[in-house]
mmCIF file of C-alpha atoms in Angstrom:
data_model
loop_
_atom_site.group_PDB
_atom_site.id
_atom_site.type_symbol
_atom_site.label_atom_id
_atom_site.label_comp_id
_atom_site.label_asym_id
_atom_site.label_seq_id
_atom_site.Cartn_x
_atom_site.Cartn_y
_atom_site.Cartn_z
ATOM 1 C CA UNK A 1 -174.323 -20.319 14.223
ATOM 2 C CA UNK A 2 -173.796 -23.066 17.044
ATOM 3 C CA UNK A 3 -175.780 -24.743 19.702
ATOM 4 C CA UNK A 4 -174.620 -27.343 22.229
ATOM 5 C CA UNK A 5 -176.225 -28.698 25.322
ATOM 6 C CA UNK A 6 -174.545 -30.081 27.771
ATOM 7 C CA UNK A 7 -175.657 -32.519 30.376
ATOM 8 C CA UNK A 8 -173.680 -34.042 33.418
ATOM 9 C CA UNK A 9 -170.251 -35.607 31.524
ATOM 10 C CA UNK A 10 -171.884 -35.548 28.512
ATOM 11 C CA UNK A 11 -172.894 -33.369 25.082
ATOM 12 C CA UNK A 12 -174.443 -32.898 21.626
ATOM 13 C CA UNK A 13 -174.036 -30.101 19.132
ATOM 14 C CA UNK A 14 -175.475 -28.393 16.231
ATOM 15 C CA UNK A 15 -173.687 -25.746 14.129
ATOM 16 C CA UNK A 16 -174.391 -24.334 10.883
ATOM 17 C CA UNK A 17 -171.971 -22.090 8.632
ATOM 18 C CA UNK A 18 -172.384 -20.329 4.962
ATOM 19 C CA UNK A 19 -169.341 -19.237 3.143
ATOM 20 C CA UNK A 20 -169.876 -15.816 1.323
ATOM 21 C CA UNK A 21 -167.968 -13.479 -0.342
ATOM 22 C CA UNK A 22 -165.379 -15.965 -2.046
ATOM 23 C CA UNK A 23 -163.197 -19.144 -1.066
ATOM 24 C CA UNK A 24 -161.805 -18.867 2.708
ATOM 25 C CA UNK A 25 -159.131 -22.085 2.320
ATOM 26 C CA UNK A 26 -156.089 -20.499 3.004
ATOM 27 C CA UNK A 27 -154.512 -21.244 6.333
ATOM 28 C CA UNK A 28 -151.205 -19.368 5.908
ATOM 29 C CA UNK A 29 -152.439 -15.846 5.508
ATOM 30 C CA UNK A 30 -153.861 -14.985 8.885
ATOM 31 C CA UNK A 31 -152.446 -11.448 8.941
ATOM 32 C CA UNK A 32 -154.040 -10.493 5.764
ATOM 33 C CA UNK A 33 -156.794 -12.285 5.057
ATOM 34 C CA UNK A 34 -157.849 -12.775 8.869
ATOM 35 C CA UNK A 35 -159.273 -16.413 10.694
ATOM 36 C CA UNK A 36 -161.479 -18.716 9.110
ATOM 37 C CA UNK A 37 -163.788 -18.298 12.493
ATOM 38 C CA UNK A 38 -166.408 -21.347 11.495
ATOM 39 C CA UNK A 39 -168.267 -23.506 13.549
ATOM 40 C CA UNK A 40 -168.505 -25.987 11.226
ATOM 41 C CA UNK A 41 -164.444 -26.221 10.975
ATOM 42 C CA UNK A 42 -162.800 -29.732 11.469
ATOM 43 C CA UNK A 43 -159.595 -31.694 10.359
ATOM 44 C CA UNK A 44 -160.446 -29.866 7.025
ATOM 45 C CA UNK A 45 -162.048 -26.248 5.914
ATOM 46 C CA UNK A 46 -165.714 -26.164 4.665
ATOM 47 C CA UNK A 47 -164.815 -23.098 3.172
ATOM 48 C CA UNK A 48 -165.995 -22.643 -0.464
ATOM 49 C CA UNK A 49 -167.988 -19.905 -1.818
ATOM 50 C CA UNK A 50 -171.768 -20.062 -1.344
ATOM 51 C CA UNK A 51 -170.960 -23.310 0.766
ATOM 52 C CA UNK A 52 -173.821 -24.338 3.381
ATOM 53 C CA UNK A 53 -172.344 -26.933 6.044
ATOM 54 C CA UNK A 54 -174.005 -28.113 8.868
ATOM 55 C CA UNK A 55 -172.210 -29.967 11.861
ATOM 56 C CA UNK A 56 -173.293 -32.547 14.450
ATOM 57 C CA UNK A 57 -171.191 -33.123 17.631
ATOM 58 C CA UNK A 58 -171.276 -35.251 20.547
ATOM 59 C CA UNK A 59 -168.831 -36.238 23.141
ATOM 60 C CA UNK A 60 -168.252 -37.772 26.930
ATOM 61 C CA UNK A 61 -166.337 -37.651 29.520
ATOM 62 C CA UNK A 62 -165.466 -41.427 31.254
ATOM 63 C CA UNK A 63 -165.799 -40.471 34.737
ATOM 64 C CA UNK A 64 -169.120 -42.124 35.226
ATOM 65 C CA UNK A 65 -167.354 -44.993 34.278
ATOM 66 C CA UNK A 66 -164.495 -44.212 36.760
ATOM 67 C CA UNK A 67 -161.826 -43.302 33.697
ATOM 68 C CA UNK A 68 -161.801 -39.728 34.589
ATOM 69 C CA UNK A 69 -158.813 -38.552 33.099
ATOM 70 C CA UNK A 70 -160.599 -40.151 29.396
ATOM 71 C CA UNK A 71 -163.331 -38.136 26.775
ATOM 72 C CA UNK A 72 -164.204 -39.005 23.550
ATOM 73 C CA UNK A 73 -165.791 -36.360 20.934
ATOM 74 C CA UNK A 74 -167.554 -36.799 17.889
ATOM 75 C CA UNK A 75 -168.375 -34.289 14.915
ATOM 76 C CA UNK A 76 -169.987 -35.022 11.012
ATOM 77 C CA UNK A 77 -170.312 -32.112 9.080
ATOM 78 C CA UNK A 78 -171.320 -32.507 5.456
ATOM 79 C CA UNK A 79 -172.411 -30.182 2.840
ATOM 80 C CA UNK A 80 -173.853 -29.832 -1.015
ATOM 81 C CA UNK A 81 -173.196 -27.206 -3.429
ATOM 82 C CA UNK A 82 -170.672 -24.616 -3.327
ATOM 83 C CA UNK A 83 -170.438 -21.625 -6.280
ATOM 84 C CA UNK A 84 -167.059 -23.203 -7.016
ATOM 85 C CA UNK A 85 -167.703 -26.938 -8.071
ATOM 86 C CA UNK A 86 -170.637 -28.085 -9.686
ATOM 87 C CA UNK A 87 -172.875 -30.251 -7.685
ATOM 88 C CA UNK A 88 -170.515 -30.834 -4.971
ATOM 89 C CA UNK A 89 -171.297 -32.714 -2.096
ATOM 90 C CA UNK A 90 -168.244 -33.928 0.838
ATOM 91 C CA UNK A 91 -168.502 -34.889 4.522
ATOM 92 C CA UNK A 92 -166.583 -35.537 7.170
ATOM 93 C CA UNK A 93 -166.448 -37.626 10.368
ATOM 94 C CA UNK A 94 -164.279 -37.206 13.063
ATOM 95 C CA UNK A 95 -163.493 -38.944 16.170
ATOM 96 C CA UNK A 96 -161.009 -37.968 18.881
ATOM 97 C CA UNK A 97 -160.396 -40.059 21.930
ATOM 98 C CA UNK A 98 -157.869 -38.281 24.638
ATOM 99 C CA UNK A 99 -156.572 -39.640 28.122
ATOM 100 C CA UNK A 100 -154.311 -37.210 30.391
ATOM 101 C CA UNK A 101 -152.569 -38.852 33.038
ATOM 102 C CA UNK A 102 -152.194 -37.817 37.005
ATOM 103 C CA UNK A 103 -149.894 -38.822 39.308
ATOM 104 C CA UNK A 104 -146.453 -39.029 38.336
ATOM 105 C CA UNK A 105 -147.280 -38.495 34.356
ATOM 106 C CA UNK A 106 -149.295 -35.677 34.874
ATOM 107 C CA UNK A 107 -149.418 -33.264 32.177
ATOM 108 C CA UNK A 108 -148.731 -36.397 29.913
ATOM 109 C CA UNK A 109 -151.398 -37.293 27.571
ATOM 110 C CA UNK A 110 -152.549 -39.140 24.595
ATOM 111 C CA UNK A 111 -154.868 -38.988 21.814
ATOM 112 C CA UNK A 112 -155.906 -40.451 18.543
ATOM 113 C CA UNK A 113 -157.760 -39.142 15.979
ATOM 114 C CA UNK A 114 -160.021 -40.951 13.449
ATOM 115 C CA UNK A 115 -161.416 -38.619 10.157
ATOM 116 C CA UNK A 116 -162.961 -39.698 6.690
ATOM 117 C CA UNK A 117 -163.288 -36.970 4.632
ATOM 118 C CA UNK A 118 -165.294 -37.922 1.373
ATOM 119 C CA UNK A 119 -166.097 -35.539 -1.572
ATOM 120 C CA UNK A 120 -168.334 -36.508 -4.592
ATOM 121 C CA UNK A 121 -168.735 -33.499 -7.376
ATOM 122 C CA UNK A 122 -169.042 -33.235 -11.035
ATOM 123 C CA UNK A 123 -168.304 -31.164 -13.533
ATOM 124 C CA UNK A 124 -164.771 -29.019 -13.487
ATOM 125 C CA UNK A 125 -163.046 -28.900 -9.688
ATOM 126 C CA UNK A 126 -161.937 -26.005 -8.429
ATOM 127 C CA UNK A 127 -158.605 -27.425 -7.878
ATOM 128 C CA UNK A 128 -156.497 -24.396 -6.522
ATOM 129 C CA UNK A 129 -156.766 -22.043 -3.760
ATOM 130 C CA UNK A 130 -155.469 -18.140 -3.856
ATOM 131 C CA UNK A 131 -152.034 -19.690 -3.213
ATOM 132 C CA UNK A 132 -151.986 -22.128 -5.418
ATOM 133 C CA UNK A 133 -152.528 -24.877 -3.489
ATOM 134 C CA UNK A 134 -154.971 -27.592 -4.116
ATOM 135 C CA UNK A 135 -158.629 -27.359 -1.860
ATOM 136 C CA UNK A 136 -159.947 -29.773 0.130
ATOM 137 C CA UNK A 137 -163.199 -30.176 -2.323
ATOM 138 C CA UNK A 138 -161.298 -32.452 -4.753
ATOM 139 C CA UNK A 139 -160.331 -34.918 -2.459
ATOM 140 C CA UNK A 140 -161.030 -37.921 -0.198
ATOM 141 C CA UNK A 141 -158.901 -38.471 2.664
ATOM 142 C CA UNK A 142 -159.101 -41.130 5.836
ATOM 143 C CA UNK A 143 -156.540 -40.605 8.443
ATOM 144 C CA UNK A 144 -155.501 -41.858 11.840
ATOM 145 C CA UNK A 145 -153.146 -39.911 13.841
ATOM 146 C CA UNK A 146 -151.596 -40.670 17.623
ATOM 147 C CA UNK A 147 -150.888 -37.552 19.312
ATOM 148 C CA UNK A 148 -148.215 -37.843 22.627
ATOM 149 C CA UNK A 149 -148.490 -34.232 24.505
ATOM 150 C CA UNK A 150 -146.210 -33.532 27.440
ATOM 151 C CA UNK A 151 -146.679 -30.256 29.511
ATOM 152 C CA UNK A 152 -144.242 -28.955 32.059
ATOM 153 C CA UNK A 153 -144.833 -26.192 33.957
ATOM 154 C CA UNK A 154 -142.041 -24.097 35.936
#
C-alpha cells in the first residue's frame, strides 16, 4: 500500500507493506520465486515473515532554486517483529542526492547515496536465507556510495 502527494518540485510519501507466507530475501531467484514487489523496499529488503514496515519519503527537485538538473529524495522505513527473530526491530534511512548535466555532458550524471541500516533483536537470529546466505535482520550497515552514470544514445 503507497500514497504520495506531490506538489510543484516537491513530495512526501507513505507506504506500508506486510510480509506473509514466509521470508522473501532472495534477490537471485526471480524466475522462480518471482519479484519482491514492496513499497517499503530500499538499499535493503524488509522482507521477513509476518514483517509490518512502514515507509516515509520525501524529496525535491532544485529548480526553484535555479539547480534544475539537481533532486534530492529521502525514505525511513522501520519495522518491529517479524515471525523469524524474536523481538526484532531495524530501520533504515536513506538519502540520495543526483545532478544530470546538459550541455555538452548531457546524459552524464552523478549521485551519492547515504543509508544507515540499524537492527536491534533478541533471542536466536534467523541468520540464513533459502540460499544460504545471511539476511539483512542480523545486521547494521552505514554506507556511502558515489554513483558516475553516462548515457549515450545512437
Amino acid at each position: 500500500l503507497q500514497s504520495k502527494y506531490n506538489f510543484g518540485n516537491y513530495y512526501v510519501g507513505l507506504a506500508y507493506n506486510q510480509v506473509s507466507d514466509g521470508d522473501f530475501e532472495e534477490t537471485f531467484f526471480a524466475a522462480d520465486h518471482g519479484h519482491f514487489a514492496s513499497s517499503a523496499k530500499m538499499f535493503y529488503m524488509f522482507g521477513l515473515e509476518d514483517e509490518d514496515t512502514v515507509k516515509l519519503s520525501a524529496g525535491m527537485s532544485f529548480a526553484d532554486f535555479g539547480i534544475p538538473q539537481m533532486r534530492w529524495d529521502m525514505h525511513y522505513g522501520f519495522s518491529d517483529g517479524a515471525a523469524t527473530v524474536a523481538d526484532l526491530e531495524r530501520s533504515e534511512l536513506q538519502s540520495v542526492v543526483q545532478y544530470r548535466f546538459d550541455g555538452d555532458l548531457k546524459g552524464l550524471s552523478l549521485a551519492w547515496l547515504h543509508t544507515e541500516f540499524d537492527t536491534d533483536f533478541t533471542g536466536a537470529p534467523h541468520v540464513v536465507n533459502n540460499a544460504g546466505a545471511p539476511t539483512a535482520a542480523t545486521i547494521d550497515h552505514h554506507a556511502d556510495r558515489f554513483y558516475v552514470n553516462y548515457i549515450y544514445n545512437f
